[in-house]
PDB file of C-alpha atoms in Angstrom:
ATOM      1  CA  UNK A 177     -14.957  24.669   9.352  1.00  0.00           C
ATOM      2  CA  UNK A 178     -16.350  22.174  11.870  1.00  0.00           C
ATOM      3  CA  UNK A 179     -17.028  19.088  11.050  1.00  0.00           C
ATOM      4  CA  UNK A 180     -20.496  17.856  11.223  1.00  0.00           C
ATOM      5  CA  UNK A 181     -20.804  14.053  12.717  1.00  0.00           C
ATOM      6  CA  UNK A 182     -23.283  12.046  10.888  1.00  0.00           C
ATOM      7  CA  UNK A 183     -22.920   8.646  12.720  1.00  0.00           C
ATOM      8  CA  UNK A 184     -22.189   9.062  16.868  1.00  0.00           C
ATOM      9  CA  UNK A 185     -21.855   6.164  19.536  1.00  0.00           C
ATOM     10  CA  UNK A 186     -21.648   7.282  23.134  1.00  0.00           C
ATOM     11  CA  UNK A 187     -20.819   4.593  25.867  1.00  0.00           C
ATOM     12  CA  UNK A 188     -22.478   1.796  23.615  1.00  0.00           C
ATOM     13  CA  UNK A 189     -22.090  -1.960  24.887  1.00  0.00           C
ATOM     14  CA  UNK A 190     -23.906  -4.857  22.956  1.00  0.00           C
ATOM     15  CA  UNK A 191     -24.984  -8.737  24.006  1.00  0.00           C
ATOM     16  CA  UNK A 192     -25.613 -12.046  22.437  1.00  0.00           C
ATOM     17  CA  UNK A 193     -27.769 -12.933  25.224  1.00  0.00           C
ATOM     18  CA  UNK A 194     -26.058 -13.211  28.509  1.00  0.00           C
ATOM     19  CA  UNK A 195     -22.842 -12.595  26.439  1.00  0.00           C
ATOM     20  CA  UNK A 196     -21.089  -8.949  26.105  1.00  0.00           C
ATOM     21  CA  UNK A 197     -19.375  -8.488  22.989  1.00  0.00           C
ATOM     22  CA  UNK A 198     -19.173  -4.589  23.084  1.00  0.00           C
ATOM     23  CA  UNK A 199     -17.864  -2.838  26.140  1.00  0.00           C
ATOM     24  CA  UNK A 200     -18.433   0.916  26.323  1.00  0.00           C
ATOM     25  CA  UNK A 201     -17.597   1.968  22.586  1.00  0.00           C
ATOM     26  CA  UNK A 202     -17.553   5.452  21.723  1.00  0.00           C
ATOM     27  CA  UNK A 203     -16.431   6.185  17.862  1.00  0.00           C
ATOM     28  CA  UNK A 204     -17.862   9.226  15.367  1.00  0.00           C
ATOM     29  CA  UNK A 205     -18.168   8.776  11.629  1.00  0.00           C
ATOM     30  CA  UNK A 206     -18.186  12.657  10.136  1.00  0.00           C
ATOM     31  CA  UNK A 207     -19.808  13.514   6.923  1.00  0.00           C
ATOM     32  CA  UNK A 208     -17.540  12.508   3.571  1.00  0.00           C
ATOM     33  CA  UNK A 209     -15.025  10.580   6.029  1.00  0.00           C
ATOM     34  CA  UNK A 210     -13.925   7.213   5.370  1.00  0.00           C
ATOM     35  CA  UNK A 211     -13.307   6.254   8.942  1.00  0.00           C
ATOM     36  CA  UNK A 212     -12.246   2.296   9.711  1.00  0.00           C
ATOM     37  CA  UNK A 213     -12.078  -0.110  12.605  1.00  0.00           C
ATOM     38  CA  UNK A 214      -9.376  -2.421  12.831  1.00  0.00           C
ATOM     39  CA  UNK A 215      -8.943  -5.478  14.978  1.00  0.00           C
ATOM     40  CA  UNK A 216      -8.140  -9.150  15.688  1.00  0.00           C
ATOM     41  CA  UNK A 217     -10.782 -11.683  14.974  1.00  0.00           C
ATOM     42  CA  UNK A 218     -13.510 -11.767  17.963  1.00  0.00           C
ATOM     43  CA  UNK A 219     -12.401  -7.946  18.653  1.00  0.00           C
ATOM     44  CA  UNK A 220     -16.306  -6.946  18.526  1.00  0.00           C
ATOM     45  CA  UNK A 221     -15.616  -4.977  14.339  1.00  0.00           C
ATOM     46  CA  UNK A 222     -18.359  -6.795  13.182  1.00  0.00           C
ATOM     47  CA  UNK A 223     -20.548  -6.313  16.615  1.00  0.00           C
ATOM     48  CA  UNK A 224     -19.965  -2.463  16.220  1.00  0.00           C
ATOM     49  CA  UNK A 225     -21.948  -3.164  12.926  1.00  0.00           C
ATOM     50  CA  UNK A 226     -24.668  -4.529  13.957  1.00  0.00           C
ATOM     51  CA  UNK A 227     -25.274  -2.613  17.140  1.00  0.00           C
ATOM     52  CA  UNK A 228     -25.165   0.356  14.608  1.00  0.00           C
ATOM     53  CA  UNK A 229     -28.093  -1.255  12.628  1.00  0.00           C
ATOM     54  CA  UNK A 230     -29.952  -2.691  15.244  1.00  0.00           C
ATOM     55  CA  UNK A 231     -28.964  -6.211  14.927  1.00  0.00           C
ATOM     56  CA  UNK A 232     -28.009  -6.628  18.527  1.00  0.00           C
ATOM     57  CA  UNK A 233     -29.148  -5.537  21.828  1.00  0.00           C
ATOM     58  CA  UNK A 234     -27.181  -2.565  22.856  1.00  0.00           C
ATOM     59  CA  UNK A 235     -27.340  -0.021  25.875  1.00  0.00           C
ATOM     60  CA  UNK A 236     -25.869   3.455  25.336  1.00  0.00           C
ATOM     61  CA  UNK A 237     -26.217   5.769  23.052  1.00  0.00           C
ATOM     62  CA  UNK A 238     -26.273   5.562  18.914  1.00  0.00           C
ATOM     63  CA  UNK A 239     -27.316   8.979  17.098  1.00  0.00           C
ATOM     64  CA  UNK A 240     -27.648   9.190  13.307  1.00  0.00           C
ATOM     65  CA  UNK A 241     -27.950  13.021  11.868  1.00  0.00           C
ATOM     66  CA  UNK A 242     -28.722  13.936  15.450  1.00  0.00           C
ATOM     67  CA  UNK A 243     -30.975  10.951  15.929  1.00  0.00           C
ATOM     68  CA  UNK A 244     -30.872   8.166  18.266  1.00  0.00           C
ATOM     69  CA  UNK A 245     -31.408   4.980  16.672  1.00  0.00           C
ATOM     70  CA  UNK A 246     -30.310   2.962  19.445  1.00  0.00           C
ATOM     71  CA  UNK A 247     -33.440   1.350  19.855  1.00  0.00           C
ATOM     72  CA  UNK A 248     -34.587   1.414  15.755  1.00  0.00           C
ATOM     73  CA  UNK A 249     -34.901  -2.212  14.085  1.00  0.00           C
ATOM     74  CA  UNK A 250     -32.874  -2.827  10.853  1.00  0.00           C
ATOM     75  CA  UNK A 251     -35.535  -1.967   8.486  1.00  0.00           C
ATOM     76  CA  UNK A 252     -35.773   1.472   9.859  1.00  0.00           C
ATOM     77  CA  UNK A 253     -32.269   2.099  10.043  1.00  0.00           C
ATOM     78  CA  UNK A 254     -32.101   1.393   6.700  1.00  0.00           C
ATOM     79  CA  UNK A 255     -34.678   3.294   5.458  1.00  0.00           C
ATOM     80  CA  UNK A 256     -32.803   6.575   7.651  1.00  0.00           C
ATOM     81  CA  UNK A 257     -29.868   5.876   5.365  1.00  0.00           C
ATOM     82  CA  UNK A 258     -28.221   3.241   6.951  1.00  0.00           C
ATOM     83  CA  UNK A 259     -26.810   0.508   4.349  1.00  0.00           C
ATOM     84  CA  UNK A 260     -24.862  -2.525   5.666  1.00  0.00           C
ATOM     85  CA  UNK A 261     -22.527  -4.683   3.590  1.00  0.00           C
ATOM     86  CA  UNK A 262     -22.389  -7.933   5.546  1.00  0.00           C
ATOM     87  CA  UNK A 263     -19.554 -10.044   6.100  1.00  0.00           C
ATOM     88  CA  UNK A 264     -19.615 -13.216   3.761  1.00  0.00           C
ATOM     89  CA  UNK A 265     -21.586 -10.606   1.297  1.00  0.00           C
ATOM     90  CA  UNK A 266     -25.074 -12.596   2.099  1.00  0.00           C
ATOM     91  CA  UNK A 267     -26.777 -12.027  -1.251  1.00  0.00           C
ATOM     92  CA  UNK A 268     -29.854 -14.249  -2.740  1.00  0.00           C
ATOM     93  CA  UNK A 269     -27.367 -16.964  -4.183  1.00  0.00           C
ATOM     94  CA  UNK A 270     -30.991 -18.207  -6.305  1.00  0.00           C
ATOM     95  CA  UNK A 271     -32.364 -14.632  -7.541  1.00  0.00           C
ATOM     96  CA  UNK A 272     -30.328 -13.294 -10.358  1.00  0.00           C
ATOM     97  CA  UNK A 273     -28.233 -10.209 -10.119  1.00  0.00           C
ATOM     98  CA  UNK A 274     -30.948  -7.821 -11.315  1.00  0.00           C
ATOM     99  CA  UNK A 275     -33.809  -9.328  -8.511  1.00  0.00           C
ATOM    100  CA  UNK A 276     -30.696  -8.824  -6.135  1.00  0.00           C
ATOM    101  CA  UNK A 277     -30.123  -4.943  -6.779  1.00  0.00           C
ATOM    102  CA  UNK A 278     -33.731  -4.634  -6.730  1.00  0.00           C
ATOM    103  CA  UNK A 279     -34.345  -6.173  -3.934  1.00  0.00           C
ATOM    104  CA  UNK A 280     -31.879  -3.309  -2.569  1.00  0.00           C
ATOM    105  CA  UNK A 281     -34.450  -0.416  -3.590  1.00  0.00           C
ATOM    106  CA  UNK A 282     -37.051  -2.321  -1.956  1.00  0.00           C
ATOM    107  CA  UNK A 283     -37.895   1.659  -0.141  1.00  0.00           C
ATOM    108  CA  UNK A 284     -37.476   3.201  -3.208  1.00  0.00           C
ATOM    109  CA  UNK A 285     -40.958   4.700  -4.388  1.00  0.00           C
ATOM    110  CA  UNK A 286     -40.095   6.217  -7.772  1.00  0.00           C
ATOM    111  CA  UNK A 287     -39.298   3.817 -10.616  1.00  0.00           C
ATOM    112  CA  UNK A 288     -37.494   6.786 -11.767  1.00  0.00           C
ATOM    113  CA  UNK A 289     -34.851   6.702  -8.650  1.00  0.00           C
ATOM    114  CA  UNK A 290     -34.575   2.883  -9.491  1.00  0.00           C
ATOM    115  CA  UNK A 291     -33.365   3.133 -12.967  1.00  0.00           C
ATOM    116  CA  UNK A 292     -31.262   6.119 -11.579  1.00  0.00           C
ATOM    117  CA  UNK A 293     -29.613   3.853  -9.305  1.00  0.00           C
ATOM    118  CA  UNK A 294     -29.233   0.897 -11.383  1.00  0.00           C
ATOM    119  CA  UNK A 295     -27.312   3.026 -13.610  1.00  0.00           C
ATOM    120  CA  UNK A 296     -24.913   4.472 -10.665  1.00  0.00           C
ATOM    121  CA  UNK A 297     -24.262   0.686  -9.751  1.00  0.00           C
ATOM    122  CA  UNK A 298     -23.706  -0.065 -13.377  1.00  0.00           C
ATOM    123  CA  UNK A 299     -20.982   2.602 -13.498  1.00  0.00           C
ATOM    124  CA  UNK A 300     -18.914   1.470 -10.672  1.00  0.00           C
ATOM    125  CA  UNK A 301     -19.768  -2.198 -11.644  1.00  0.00           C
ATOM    126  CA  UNK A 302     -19.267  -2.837 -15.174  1.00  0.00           C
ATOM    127  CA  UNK A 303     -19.003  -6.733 -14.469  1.00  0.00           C
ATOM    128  CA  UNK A 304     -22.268  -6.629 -12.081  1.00  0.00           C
ATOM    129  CA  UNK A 305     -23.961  -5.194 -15.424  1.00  0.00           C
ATOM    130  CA  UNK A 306     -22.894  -7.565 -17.930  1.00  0.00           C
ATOM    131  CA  UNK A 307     -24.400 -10.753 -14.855  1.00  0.00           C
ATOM    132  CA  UNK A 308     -28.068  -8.869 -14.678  1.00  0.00           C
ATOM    133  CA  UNK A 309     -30.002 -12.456 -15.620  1.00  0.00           C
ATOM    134  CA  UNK A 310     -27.218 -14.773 -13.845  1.00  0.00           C
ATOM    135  CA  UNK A 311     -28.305 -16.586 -10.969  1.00  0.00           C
ATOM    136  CA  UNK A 312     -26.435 -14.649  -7.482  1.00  0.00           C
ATOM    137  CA  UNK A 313     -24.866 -17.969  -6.663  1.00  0.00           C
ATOM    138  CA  UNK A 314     -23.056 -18.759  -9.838  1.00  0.00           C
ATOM    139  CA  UNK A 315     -20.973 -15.679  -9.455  1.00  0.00           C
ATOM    140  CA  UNK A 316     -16.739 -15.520  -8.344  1.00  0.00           C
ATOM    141  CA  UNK A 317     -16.493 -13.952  -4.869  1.00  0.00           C
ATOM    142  CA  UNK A 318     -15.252 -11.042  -6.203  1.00  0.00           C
ATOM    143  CA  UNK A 319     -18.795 -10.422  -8.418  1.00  0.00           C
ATOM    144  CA  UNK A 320     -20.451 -11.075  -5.352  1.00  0.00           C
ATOM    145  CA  UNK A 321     -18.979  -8.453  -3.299  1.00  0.00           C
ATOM    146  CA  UNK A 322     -19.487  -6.246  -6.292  1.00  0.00           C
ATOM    147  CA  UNK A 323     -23.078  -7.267  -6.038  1.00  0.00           C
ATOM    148  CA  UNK A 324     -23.284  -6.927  -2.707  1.00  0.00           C
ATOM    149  CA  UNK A 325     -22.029  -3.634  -2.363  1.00  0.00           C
ATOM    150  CA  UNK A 326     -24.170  -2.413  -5.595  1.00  0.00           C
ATOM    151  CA  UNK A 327     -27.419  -3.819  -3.638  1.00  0.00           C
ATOM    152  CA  UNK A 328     -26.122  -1.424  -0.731  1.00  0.00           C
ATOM    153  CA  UNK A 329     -25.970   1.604  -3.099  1.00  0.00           C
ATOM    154  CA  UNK A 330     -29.987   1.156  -4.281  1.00  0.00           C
ATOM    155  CA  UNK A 331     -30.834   2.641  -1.339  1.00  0.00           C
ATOM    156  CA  UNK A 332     -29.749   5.657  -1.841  1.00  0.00           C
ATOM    157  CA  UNK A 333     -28.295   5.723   1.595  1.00  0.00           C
ATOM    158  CA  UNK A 334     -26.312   8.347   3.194  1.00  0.00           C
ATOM    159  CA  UNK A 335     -23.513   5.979   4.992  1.00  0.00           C
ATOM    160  CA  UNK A 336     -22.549   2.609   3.688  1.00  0.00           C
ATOM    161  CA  UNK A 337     -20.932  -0.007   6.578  1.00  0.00           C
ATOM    162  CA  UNK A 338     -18.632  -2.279   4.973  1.00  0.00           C
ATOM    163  CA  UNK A 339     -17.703  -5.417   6.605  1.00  0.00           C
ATOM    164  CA  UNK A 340     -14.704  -6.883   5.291  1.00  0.00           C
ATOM    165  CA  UNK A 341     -15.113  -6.888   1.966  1.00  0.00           C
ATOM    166  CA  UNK A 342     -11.605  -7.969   1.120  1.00  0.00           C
ATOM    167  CA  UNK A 343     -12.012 -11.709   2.899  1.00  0.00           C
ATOM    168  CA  UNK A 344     -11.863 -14.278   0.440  1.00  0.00           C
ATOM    169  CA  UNK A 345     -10.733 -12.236  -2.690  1.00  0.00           C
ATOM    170  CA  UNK A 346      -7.858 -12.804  -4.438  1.00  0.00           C
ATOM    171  CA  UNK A 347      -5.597  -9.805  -4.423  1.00  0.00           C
ATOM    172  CA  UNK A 348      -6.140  -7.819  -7.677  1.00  0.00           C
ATOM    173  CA  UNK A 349      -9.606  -8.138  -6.692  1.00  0.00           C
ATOM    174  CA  UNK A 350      -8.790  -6.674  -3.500  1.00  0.00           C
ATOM    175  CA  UNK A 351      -7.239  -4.327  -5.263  1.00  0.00           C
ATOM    176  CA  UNK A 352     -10.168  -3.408  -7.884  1.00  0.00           C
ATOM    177  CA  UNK A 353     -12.606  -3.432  -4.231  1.00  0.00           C
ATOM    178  CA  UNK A 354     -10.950  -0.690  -2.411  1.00  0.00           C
ATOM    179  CA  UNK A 355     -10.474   1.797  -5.701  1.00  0.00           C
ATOM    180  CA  UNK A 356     -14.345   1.651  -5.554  1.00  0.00           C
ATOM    181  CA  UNK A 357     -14.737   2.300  -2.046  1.00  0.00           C
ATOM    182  CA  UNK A 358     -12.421   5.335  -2.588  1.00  0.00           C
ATOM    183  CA  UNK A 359     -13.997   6.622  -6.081  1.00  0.00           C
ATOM    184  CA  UNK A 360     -17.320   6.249  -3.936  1.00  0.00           C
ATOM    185  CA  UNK A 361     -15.876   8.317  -0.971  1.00  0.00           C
ATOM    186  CA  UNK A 362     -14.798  11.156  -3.601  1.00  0.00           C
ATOM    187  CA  UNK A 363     -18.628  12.160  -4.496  1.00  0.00           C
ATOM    188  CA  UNK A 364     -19.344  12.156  -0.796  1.00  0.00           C
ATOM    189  CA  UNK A 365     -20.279   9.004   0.374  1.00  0.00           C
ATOM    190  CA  UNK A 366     -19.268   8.776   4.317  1.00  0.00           C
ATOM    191  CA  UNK A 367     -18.083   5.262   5.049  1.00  0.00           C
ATOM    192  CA  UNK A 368     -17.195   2.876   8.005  1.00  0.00           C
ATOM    193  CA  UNK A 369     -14.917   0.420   7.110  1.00  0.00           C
ATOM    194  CA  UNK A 370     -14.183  -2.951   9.011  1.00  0.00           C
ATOM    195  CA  UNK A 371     -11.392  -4.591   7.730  1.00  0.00           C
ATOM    196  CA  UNK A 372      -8.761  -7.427   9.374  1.00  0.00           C
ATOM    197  CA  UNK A 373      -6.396  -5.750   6.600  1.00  0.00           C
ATOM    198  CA  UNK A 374      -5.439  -2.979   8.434  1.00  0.00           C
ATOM    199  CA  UNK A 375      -2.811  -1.744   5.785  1.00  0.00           C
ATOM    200  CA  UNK A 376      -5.292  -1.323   2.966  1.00  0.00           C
ATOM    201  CA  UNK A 377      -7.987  -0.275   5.599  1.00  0.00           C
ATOM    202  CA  UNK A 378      -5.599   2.643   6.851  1.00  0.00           C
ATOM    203  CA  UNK A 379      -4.090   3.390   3.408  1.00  0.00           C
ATOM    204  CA  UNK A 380      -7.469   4.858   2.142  1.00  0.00           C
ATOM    205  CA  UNK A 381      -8.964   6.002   5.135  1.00  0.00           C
ATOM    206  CA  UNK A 382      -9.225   9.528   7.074  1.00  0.00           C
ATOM    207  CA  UNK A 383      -9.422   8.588  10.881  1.00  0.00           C
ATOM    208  CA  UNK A 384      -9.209   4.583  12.019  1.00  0.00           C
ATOM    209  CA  UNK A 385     -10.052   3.145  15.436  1.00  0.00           C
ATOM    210  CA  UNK A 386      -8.408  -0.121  17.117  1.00  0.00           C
ATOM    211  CA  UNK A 387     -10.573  -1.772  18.860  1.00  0.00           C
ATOM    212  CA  UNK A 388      -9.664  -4.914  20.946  1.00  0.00           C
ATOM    213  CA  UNK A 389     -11.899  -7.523  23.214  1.00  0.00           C
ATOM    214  CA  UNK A 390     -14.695  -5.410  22.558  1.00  0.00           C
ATOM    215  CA  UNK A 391     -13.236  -2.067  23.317  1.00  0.00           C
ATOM    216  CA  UNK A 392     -11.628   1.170  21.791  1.00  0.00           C
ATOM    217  CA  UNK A 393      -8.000   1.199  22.372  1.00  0.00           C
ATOM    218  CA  UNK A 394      -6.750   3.529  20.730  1.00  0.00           C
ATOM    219  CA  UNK A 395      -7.826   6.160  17.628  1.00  0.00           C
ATOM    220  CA  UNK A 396      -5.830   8.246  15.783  1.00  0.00           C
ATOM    221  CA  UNK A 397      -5.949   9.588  11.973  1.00  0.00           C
ATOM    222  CA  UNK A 398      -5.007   6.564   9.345  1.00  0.00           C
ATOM    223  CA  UNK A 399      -1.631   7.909   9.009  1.00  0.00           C
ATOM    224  CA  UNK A 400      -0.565   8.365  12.103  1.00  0.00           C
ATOM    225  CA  UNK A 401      -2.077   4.740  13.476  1.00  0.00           C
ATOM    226  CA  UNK A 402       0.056   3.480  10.099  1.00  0.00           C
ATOM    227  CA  UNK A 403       3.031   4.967  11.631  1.00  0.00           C
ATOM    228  CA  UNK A 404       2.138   3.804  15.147  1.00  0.00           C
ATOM    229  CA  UNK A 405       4.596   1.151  16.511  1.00  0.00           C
ATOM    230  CA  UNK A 406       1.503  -0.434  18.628  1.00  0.00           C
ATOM    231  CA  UNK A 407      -0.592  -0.808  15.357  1.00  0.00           C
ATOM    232  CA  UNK A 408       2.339  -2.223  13.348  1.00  0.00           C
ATOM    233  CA  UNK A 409       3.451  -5.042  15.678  1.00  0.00           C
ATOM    234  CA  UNK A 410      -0.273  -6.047  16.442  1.00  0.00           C
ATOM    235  CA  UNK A 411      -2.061  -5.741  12.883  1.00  0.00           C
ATOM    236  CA  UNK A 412       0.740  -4.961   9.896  1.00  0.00           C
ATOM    237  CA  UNK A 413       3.309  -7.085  10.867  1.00  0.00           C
TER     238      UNK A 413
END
């Protein structure tokens, strides 16, 4: 059975003004894949991000379910299906956890599909749950990224792009993090991972991609890049 792509980018190159931070990427994220991208700091992880949700100026191609979106603000991207997870998690620190996963549904018509979703976060985040009238900011890191990731999840969306969510946590947190991520990938939700912990990034994913001054060096499937003595002396040494 072929495998359909749901997230495509052909020859895509981004700028911060006069500066290039993506050259030529090309990378496919298929339907119910966890797929990651792996890299040194400055490597262009979190660029590919952005370019993907219209953050950043890009040239090339980016097609979503067939779609290009290359030229599509964030707001529109988001409402195809897009949902980002920033790095640094970025939620209202002064709105309390409930405003916060509301403010996540903010395209959701149906108060119906709200309370649905407020219950789906609620299952994979106990702790968010118990914090629904606490302030965003008064939160551990680790409740943040919970939040943040649960704010991701109101929308319904059909591919979530994580960007590091592991930086800053301590590691049983970590730990807790990337048991979600894979729980979530095992009712179908396609994800692309960025991650400067390659070994937990490859450990759960399908397919990874190594990417490197702002291009694609190498891809592979998760286990064979874990294997790969390139990847190991660069990123899991």
């Amino acid at each position: 059975m072929t495998k359909r792509a749901l997230l495509e980018m052909s020859q895509v190159s981004a700028y911060y003004d006069q500066i290039q931070a993506l050259q030529d990427i090309s990378l496919e994220v298929n339907m119910g894949e966890i797929v990651t991208l792996v890299g040194s700091n400055g490597a262009g992880k979190s660029s590919t991000l952005k370019a993907i949700c219209g953050q950043i100026k890009t040239s090339g191609t980016i097609s979503f379910l067939g779609n290009d979106i290359s030229k599509l603000p964030p707001h529109q991207t988001a409402k195809l299906g897009v949902a980002h997870v920033p790095e640094g998690r970025r939620i209202f620190p002064k709105l309390t956890v409930k405003e916060n996963l509301e403010m996540g549904a903010f395209q959701l018509k149906s108060k119906k599909d709200i309370e649905q979703q407020m219950e789906l976060v609620y299952q994979y985040f106990p702790r968010v749950k118990e914090r629904l009238h606490q302030k965003g900011g008064t939160m551990s890191g680790g409740e943040q990224q919970m939040l943040a990731i649960g704010r991701a999840l109101m929308s319904k969306p059909s591919i979530l792009l994580l960007d590091e969510p592991s930086m800053g946590l301590a590691p049983i947190i970590v730990e807790q993090i990337f048991e979600i991520i894979q729980e979530l990938n095992q009712t179908g939700m396609t994800i692309l991972l960025v991650e400067q912990n390659a070994y937990q990034a490859l450990s759960i994913a399908h397919r990874g991609y190594v990417i490197q001054t702002g291009k694609i060096i190498l891809t592979d499937s998760a286990q064979n890049l874990l294997e790969n003595k390139q990847v190991t002396e660069a990123y899991l040494a």
